[in-house]
XYZ file of C-alpha atoms in Angstrom:
556
model
C 155.841 62.224 195.484
C 158.116 61.367 192.565
C 160.460 64.330 193.203
C 163.876 63.332 194.536
C 165.390 66.716 195.473
C 164.322 68.393 198.793
C 161.424 70.800 198.375
C 162.207 74.299 199.651
C 159.649 75.913 202.013
C 160.258 79.478 203.237
C 159.224 80.303 206.850
C 159.168 84.030 207.685
C 158.584 85.347 211.260
C 160.388 87.943 213.365
C 160.171 85.767 216.484
C 162.598 82.782 216.661
C 160.247 80.761 218.898
C 157.527 80.937 216.242
C 160.006 79.727 213.589
C 160.968 76.806 215.845
C 157.297 75.896 216.262
C 156.734 75.973 212.480
C 159.879 73.894 211.979
C 158.675 71.303 214.465
C 155.294 70.958 212.741
C 156.661 70.703 209.194
C 159.841 68.735 209.830
C 160.248 66.094 207.077
C 163.005 64.544 204.939
C 161.131 65.750 201.869
C 161.260 69.404 202.928
C 164.148 71.830 203.192
C 162.829 74.430 205.664
C 164.482 77.827 205.099
C 163.945 80.379 207.922
C 163.951 84.175 207.718
C 163.368 86.675 210.544
C 162.472 89.645 208.318
C 160.971 90.540 204.985
C 164.351 91.660 203.642
C 165.991 88.325 204.556
C 163.078 86.457 202.937
C 163.559 88.371 199.677
C 167.282 87.512 199.667
C 166.477 83.793 200.003
C 163.974 84.080 197.123
C 166.744 85.416 194.885
C 168.852 82.283 195.492
C 166.399 79.338 195.595
C 163.088 78.132 194.222
C 160.329 77.640 196.814
C 157.147 75.565 196.735
C 155.279 77.629 199.371
C 155.867 80.589 201.759
C 154.543 80.788 205.330
C 154.619 84.530 206.142
C 153.891 86.373 209.392
C 151.824 89.519 208.864
C 153.044 91.681 211.739
C 156.788 92.217 211.637
C 158.935 95.269 212.450
C 160.335 97.219 209.507
C 158.894 95.530 206.375
C 155.718 93.749 207.421
C 154.233 90.642 205.799
C 151.831 92.504 203.492
C 154.566 94.713 202.015
C 156.841 91.658 201.638
C 154.044 89.766 199.831
C 153.522 92.671 197.418
C 157.233 92.660 196.494
C 157.201 88.876 196.040
C 154.186 89.087 193.692
C 155.774 91.960 191.752
C 158.671 89.741 190.639
C 158.022 87.399 187.657
C 160.109 84.550 189.019
C 158.284 84.470 192.400
C 154.792 85.775 191.620
C 153.252 82.299 191.380
C 154.553 81.004 194.736
C 151.550 80.454 197.109
C 151.711 82.506 200.356
C 150.028 81.496 203.620
C 149.649 84.426 206.040
C 149.825 83.792 209.801
C 148.387 86.489 212.100
C 147.016 86.918 215.588
C 144.461 89.534 214.403
C 142.440 87.655 211.795
C 139.111 89.046 212.959
C 139.867 92.456 211.508
C 138.269 92.633 208.038
C 140.639 95.314 206.786
C 143.668 93.182 207.553
C 142.106 90.160 205.792
C 141.335 92.246 202.704
C 144.859 93.740 202.686
C 146.405 90.263 202.946
C 144.438 88.771 200.081
C 144.988 91.898 197.978
C 148.736 91.506 198.514
C 148.584 88.003 197.026
C 147.927 85.645 199.918
C 146.392 82.272 199.063
C 145.364 81.371 202.615
C 145.154 82.823 206.127
C 145.804 81.089 209.467
C 145.329 82.382 212.996
C 147.819 82.094 215.816
C 147.902 79.815 217.625
C 147.367 77.472 214.621
C 146.411 73.821 214.634
C 149.498 71.807 213.477
C 147.530 69.150 211.530
C 145.668 71.791 209.505
C 148.890 73.656 208.665
C 150.611 70.388 207.684
C 147.745 69.323 205.397
C 147.666 72.743 203.710
C 151.412 72.635 203.123
C 151.113 69.126 201.643
C 148.374 70.358 199.327
C 150.434 73.294 198.057
C 153.539 71.071 197.680
C 151.460 68.627 195.634
C 150.341 71.522 193.398
C 153.953 72.649 193.114
C 155.105 69.176 192.012
C 152.247 68.911 189.495
C 153.145 72.300 188.017
C 156.780 71.283 187.954
C 155.876 68.113 186.073
C 153.729 70.046 183.608
C 156.509 72.548 182.997
C 158.968 69.721 182.361
C 156.572 68.030 179.954
C 155.867 71.343 178.232
C 159.585 71.968 177.852
C 160.138 68.453 176.451
C 157.174 68.937 174.115
C 158.616 72.240 172.956
C 161.978 70.577 172.360
C 160.311 67.727 170.443
C 158.317 70.235 168.414
C 161.470 72.120 167.524
C 163.195 68.841 166.658
C 160.260 67.755 164.486
C 160.254 71.146 162.753
C 163.966 70.780 162.114
C 163.532 67.241 160.809
C 160.618 68.394 158.666
C 162.732 71.186 157.193
C 165.490 68.673 156.486
C 162.968 66.319 154.855
C 161.634 69.141 152.686
C 165.175 70.026 151.651
C 165.978 66.345 151.031
C 162.777 65.975 148.979
C 163.642 69.040 146.914
C 167.185 67.747 146.440
C 165.828 64.319 145.440
C 163.434 65.915 142.939
C 166.265 67.971 141.465
C 168.449 64.856 141.316
C 165.629 62.838 139.721
C 165.059 65.571 137.144
C 168.786 65.761 136.429
C 168.898 61.976 136.171
C 165.969 61.969 133.730
C 167.527 64.727 131.631
C 170.887 62.959 131.677
C 169.223 59.706 130.677
C 167.410 61.398 127.806
C 170.640 63.012 126.645
C 172.605 59.760 126.912
C 169.818 57.930 125.121
C 170.105 60.426 122.292
C 173.897 60.286 122.246
C 173.993 56.460 122.261
C 171.108 55.824 119.911
C 172.191 58.363 117.308
C 175.373 56.477 116.300
C 173.500 53.174 116.696
C 170.955 54.535 114.245
C 173.734 54.956 111.713
C 175.179 51.494 112.381
C 171.912 49.551 112.143
C 170.505 51.634 109.317
C 173.587 51.237 107.181
C 173.670 47.486 107.893
C 170.049 47.244 106.720
C 170.946 49.079 103.523
C 174.053 46.959 103.043
C 172.035 43.764 103.450
C 169.702 44.944 100.691
C 172.608 44.948 98.205
C 174.099 41.953 96.426
C 176.609 40.322 98.759
C 178.770 37.256 98.602
C 178.042 34.483 101.093
C 181.001 35.423 103.259
C 179.951 39.089 103.250
C 176.381 38.115 104.171
C 177.736 36.153 107.115
C 179.784 39.123 108.310
C 176.900 41.600 107.963
C 174.589 39.180 109.763
C 177.059 39.014 112.670
C 177.314 42.822 112.768
C 173.518 43.162 112.741
C 173.046 40.648 115.547
C 175.764 42.319 117.615
C 174.122 45.724 117.079
C 170.718 44.317 118.053
C 172.248 42.811 121.196
C 173.746 46.187 122.110
C 170.404 47.926 121.557
C 168.765 45.311 123.803
C 171.226 46.100 126.614
C 170.646 49.842 126.151
C 166.869 49.333 126.209
C 167.090 47.211 129.369
C 169.056 49.893 131.196
C 166.705 52.667 130.030
C 163.601 50.631 130.899
C 164.920 49.819 134.356
C 165.764 53.468 135.017
C 162.305 54.586 133.905
C 160.698 51.987 136.155
C 162.911 52.956 139.075
C 161.838 56.601 138.778
C 158.180 55.726 138.148
C 158.221 57.238 134.657
C 157.073 54.180 132.719
C 153.460 54.032 131.554
C 151.485 51.272 129.892
C 149.562 51.641 126.647
C 146.420 49.584 126.088
C 145.350 48.639 122.574
C 143.560 45.675 121.001
C 145.849 42.925 119.663
C 145.778 39.282 118.644
C 147.354 37.174 121.365
C 148.229 34.250 119.083
C 149.890 36.501 116.492
C 151.942 38.185 119.220
C 153.112 34.845 120.626
C 153.887 33.524 117.148
C 156.013 36.606 116.426
C 158.008 35.954 119.610
C 158.513 32.291 118.703
C 159.589 33.271 115.180
C 162.342 35.414 116.710
C 163.824 32.366 118.445
C 163.115 29.663 115.877
C 166.655 29.809 114.450
C 168.298 29.688 117.903
C 166.046 26.821 118.960
C 166.726 24.955 115.714
C 170.464 25.363 116.188
C 170.167 23.522 119.520
C 167.527 21.123 118.143
C 165.033 22.297 120.791
C 161.247 22.035 120.636
C 159.449 25.378 120.694
C 155.757 24.825 121.405
C 152.901 27.004 122.660
C 149.281 26.311 123.614
C 146.496 28.884 124.078
C 143.311 27.839 125.865
C 140.286 28.085 123.569
C 138.368 30.072 126.218
C 140.664 33.049 125.594
C 139.219 35.366 122.906
C 141.372 35.892 119.787
C 141.646 39.641 120.370
C 142.350 41.092 123.808
C 142.958 44.601 125.096
C 146.322 45.417 126.720
C 149.917 46.524 126.184
C 151.126 44.157 123.487
C 154.638 45.631 123.411
C 155.270 45.130 127.136
C 153.704 41.656 127.158
C 155.890 40.768 124.201
C 158.910 42.106 126.121
C 158.156 39.790 129.066
C 157.795 36.736 126.816
C 160.969 37.551 124.871
C 162.904 37.808 128.106
C 161.616 34.542 129.555
C 161.931 32.535 126.339
C 165.381 33.998 125.615
C 166.528 32.865 129.073
C 164.928 29.443 128.579
C 166.791 28.884 125.295
C 170.018 30.225 126.799
C 169.942 27.725 129.665
C 168.546 24.727 127.759
C 170.663 22.373 125.657
C 168.253 19.429 125.247
C 164.486 19.026 125.136
C 162.423 22.148 124.567
C 160.621 25.276 125.697
C 156.864 25.164 126.228
C 154.430 28.069 126.680
C 150.881 27.555 127.974
C 148.341 30.404 128.277
C 145.178 29.809 130.299
C 142.456 32.037 131.768
C 142.754 32.353 135.540
C 139.864 34.687 136.343
C 137.125 35.932 133.980
C 134.889 38.926 134.652
C 132.406 40.881 132.559
C 134.944 43.202 130.887
C 138.300 42.048 132.248
C 140.140 38.759 132.577
C 143.326 37.480 134.146
C 145.618 35.363 131.963
C 148.227 32.974 133.325
C 151.352 32.378 131.230
C 153.518 29.343 132.022
C 156.971 29.147 130.403
C 158.637 25.790 131.060
C 162.038 24.581 129.883
C 164.072 21.390 130.282
C 167.342 23.179 130.987
C 169.817 23.279 133.839
C 167.290 24.522 136.404
C 167.915 26.914 139.267
C 169.359 25.972 142.684
C 166.805 26.546 145.456
C 169.183 28.789 147.426
C 169.584 31.124 144.442
C 165.915 31.636 143.525
C 165.691 34.732 145.761
C 168.300 36.475 143.578
C 166.338 36.022 140.353
C 164.211 39.155 140.370
C 166.790 41.498 141.911
C 168.322 44.164 139.613
C 171.852 43.515 138.316
C 171.826 40.082 139.985
C 173.456 37.090 138.301
C 173.146 33.496 139.522
C 176.755 33.002 138.374
C 178.669 36.254 138.829
C 182.139 34.806 138.405
C 184.514 36.111 135.742
C 184.294 32.819 133.850
C 180.524 32.524 133.852
C 179.177 30.745 130.792
C 176.050 32.849 130.265
C 175.991 36.596 129.702
C 173.413 39.276 130.402
C 172.947 42.476 132.386
C 170.942 40.885 135.194
C 168.092 43.333 134.545
C 165.747 41.228 132.423
C 163.816 39.455 135.187
C 163.721 42.584 137.368
C 162.094 44.411 134.450
C 159.703 41.477 133.906
C 158.597 41.595 137.540
C 157.913 45.347 137.399
C 156.003 45.066 134.108
C 153.895 42.181 135.421
C 153.067 44.166 138.563
C 152.119 47.184 136.450
C 149.722 44.902 134.540
C 148.041 43.862 137.787
C 149.696 40.457 138.087
C 152.545 38.615 139.764
C 155.432 36.402 138.679
C 157.027 33.408 140.358
C 159.357 30.548 139.524
C 159.230 26.828 140.184
C 162.524 25.066 139.668
C 164.330 21.821 140.316
C 168.073 21.868 139.750
C 169.024 19.963 136.572
C 165.318 19.409 135.779
C 164.465 22.730 134.186
C 162.654 25.835 135.379
C 159.052 26.982 135.137
C 158.221 30.696 135.189
C 154.575 31.558 135.827
C 153.134 35.043 135.553
C 149.656 36.565 135.407
C 148.453 39.773 133.754
C 145.139 41.623 133.680
C 143.735 42.276 130.179
C 140.499 43.635 128.773
C 138.004 41.871 126.571
C 137.946 43.492 123.159
C 134.851 43.754 121.001
C 135.351 45.083 117.478
C 132.175 46.928 116.500
C 133.656 48.600 113.468
C 133.190 45.570 111.206
C 135.831 43.482 109.487
C 137.861 44.817 106.572
C 138.394 42.521 103.672
C 142.102 41.597 103.589
C 142.177 41.559 99.791
C 140.743 45.091 99.715
C 143.469 46.241 102.090
C 146.118 44.671 99.872
C 144.601 46.371 96.817
C 144.577 49.676 98.633
C 148.215 49.261 99.695
C 149.157 48.621 96.088
C 147.092 51.604 94.963
C 149.018 53.905 97.313
C 152.121 53.214 95.247
C 150.313 54.590 92.164
C 149.658 57.991 93.717
C 151.675 61.029 92.724
C 155.140 61.053 94.280
C 155.239 62.890 97.577
C 157.949 65.301 98.683
C 159.796 64.552 101.897
C 162.021 66.768 104.046
C 164.512 65.231 106.493
C 165.533 67.585 109.317
C 168.580 66.258 111.190
C 171.930 67.756 112.174
C 173.832 64.447 112.033
C 175.428 63.774 108.592
C 175.232 59.984 108.953
C 171.556 60.117 109.863
C 170.915 62.410 106.893
C 172.553 60.000 104.492
C 170.818 57.024 106.077
C 167.343 58.556 105.833
C 167.894 59.653 102.219
C 169.011 56.138 101.266
C 166.073 54.470 102.988
C 163.544 56.882 101.469
C 165.088 56.395 98.042
C 164.631 52.627 98.397
C 160.969 53.219 99.244
C 160.535 55.397 96.157
C 160.534 58.845 97.786
C 162.518 61.939 96.862
C 163.828 63.803 99.889
C 165.651 67.019 100.783
C 167.723 67.709 103.900
C 167.774 70.554 106.438
C 170.446 70.573 109.129
C 168.381 72.437 111.787
C 164.892 73.721 112.561
C 165.516 77.254 111.322
C 166.664 75.994 107.917
C 163.628 73.670 107.753
C 161.204 76.589 108.241
C 162.752 78.452 105.302
C 162.599 75.367 103.063
C 158.950 74.694 103.924
C 158.009 78.243 102.896
C 159.238 77.646 99.322
C 156.296 77.160 96.886
C 155.379 73.504 96.539
C 156.322 72.691 100.110
C 156.552 69.176 101.484
C 154.056 66.417 102.191
C 156.114 64.748 104.929
C 158.722 66.103 107.331
C 160.867 63.774 109.445
C 161.976 66.024 112.287
C 164.816 65.306 114.730
C 164.161 66.753 118.198
C 167.602 67.757 119.434
C 169.422 70.077 117.045
C 171.547 73.228 117.263
C 170.190 76.686 116.311
C 166.535 75.572 116.656
C 165.238 72.265 117.993
C 162.573 70.155 116.336
C 159.718 71.026 118.700
C 160.059 74.790 118.176
C 160.432 74.330 114.415
C 157.256 72.206 114.321
C 155.264 74.805 116.258
C 156.319 77.547 113.843
C 155.632 75.454 110.730
C 152.134 74.607 111.985
C 151.476 78.235 112.926
C 152.667 79.535 109.518
C 150.560 77.056 107.536
C 147.361 78.926 108.440
C 144.332 77.566 106.596
C 146.495 75.464 104.272
C 146.981 71.806 105.174
C 150.100 71.359 107.295
C 152.656 68.785 106.214
C 152.643 65.488 108.078
C 155.425 66.005 110.635
C 156.904 62.848 112.156
C 159.418 63.038 114.991
C 162.701 61.151 114.865
C 163.988 60.788 118.374
C 166.428 58.820 120.455
C 164.742 60.182 123.593
C 162.500 57.347 124.752
C 161.640 58.885 128.122
C 158.052 59.215 129.325
C 156.435 62.440 128.135
C 158.337 62.664 124.833
C 155.340 61.541 122.783
C 153.066 64.067 124.520
C 155.477 66.932 123.857
C 155.701 65.915 120.202
C 151.907 65.826 119.778
C 151.478 69.132 121.603
C 153.958 70.780 119.233
C 151.975 69.609 116.165
C 153.659 66.337 115.206
C 151.388 63.421 114.323
C 153.649 60.502 115.252
C 157.247 59.529 115.890
C 159.806 56.887 114.958
C 162.360 55.839 117.540
C 166.043 55.768 116.712
C 167.691 53.645 115.509
C 165.303 53.939 112.545
C 164.755 50.705 110.661
C 163.691 50.383 107.049
C 160.597 48.404 108.049
C 159.550 51.073 110.598
C 159.956 53.825 108.002
C 157.910 51.911 105.434
C 155.181 51.205 107.971
C 154.733 54.807 109.085
C 154.808 56.194 105.541
C 152.181 53.677 104.451
C 150.075 54.573 107.482
C 149.937 58.280 106.738
C 149.775 57.910 102.954
C 146.664 55.774 103.401
C 145.224 58.216 105.911
C 145.609 61.052 103.448
C 143.370 59.335 100.857
C 139.630 59.182 101.705
C 138.096 55.777 101.097
C 135.502 57.077 98.650
C 138.238 58.847 96.690
C 140.250 55.649 96.660
C 137.298 53.683 95.253
C 136.683 56.329 92.551
C 140.327 56.438 91.486
C 140.567 52.669 91.581
C 137.519 52.386 89.301
C 139.019 54.820 86.818
């Protein structure tokens, strides 16, 4: 029956010979037959043990079977135990009705047939075991439910804690980005200004070393920030039309000096089936190529680096491009290839390793490639160079706006310089950044004033004459740049608002959206470079002049 403990059966009769007869019929190793000669004794046994079934005589002196049954059914612990009445007077309808009303399940007449009694007992015992099994399963289910509820509560708490930690991590990263990039802004900006002055050859060499070292540090900072953004799922791609060949040429130009120093070939080939202009994230694709080509030059002393771009799959509006970067360098041992795309992993992690790096570059490349709908792999033979192959999904770009004449654009750019001088306000709490921005703007022919916080900027903007451009830092004491921008835009009313451009070291996802929502039109990322400043000023100076007005003024 699947139940190892003896099953208790209670036999109740005032006559010992009847109890012996019942015992003889039901004798079994599976049963523990408990005998009682009165209703009172039966109730005492029920207080001590659990019974599967009760065989109860109806006619007994003192407390008869019907009264005993009523007391058994009145108690919660025993009310569900089946009772079989045994009586010599079963033909009396009143006695039958009284027995069933008291809670009897069945009725047998003395003298009873042993086989029938045995089969009935087996049936009730089977029901008892089934109920027992169901109760056990129900209890286990209840325990599991409680355990699952507890685990679920713990998971909810862990999720909330993880979200709080992720938010704190993001805020800390943004703060550290600001704190690191702000002094770097001063270093790189001042180097740019210094390099614009007349320097002796030795001084030029020193400034060039400083600039390269600063750029290397910024690269490490960017790698760490990019990896953290990817890890937290905060990085997003931007899709814009761009010329693939121009982008590749720019990357090769960056490494032409390094390649020339090692006397390495630097060659690329683009399949003619690829359209000149494609639609995708040029910045991130450029980042992948810079990483791979930088590594190729680093690990190659003889031969060259070769880039081949071919179409892998072409559809109506999308296409998959395959980039193959091959070098003739030292190669990669087969047993170390698995480490390549793991964060902070170096193939040579010893203290005396020849080649530097954070070990993040290829991990970032893999994530960026996956975000662009592709995959990256490596084919390598030790001492015979390495070949990195990656694919990306891009869109086909069709320019329906018509082509601008390049000479006209050059004329327009020159014409911008002839416009009336425009007033610029720099809002930044850092003295070095203030001086840097003033120097850069002065070199570009702009006169600028300085405000050390957002509250001061609002007062200065309200002075008659106002400002055409405001370069607004985001994180400042007293009043931050976002709040100051909102108030300046709100106070301008029907008058044209100044062009407000954010200056920020916070490169986290969502910064651009917050800037635009506040009323800013664009942003420059710290460290601010002279070329970036010139580009954004030209962009918004041109935007401010309608084309027809430009043609009229040009004709005059």
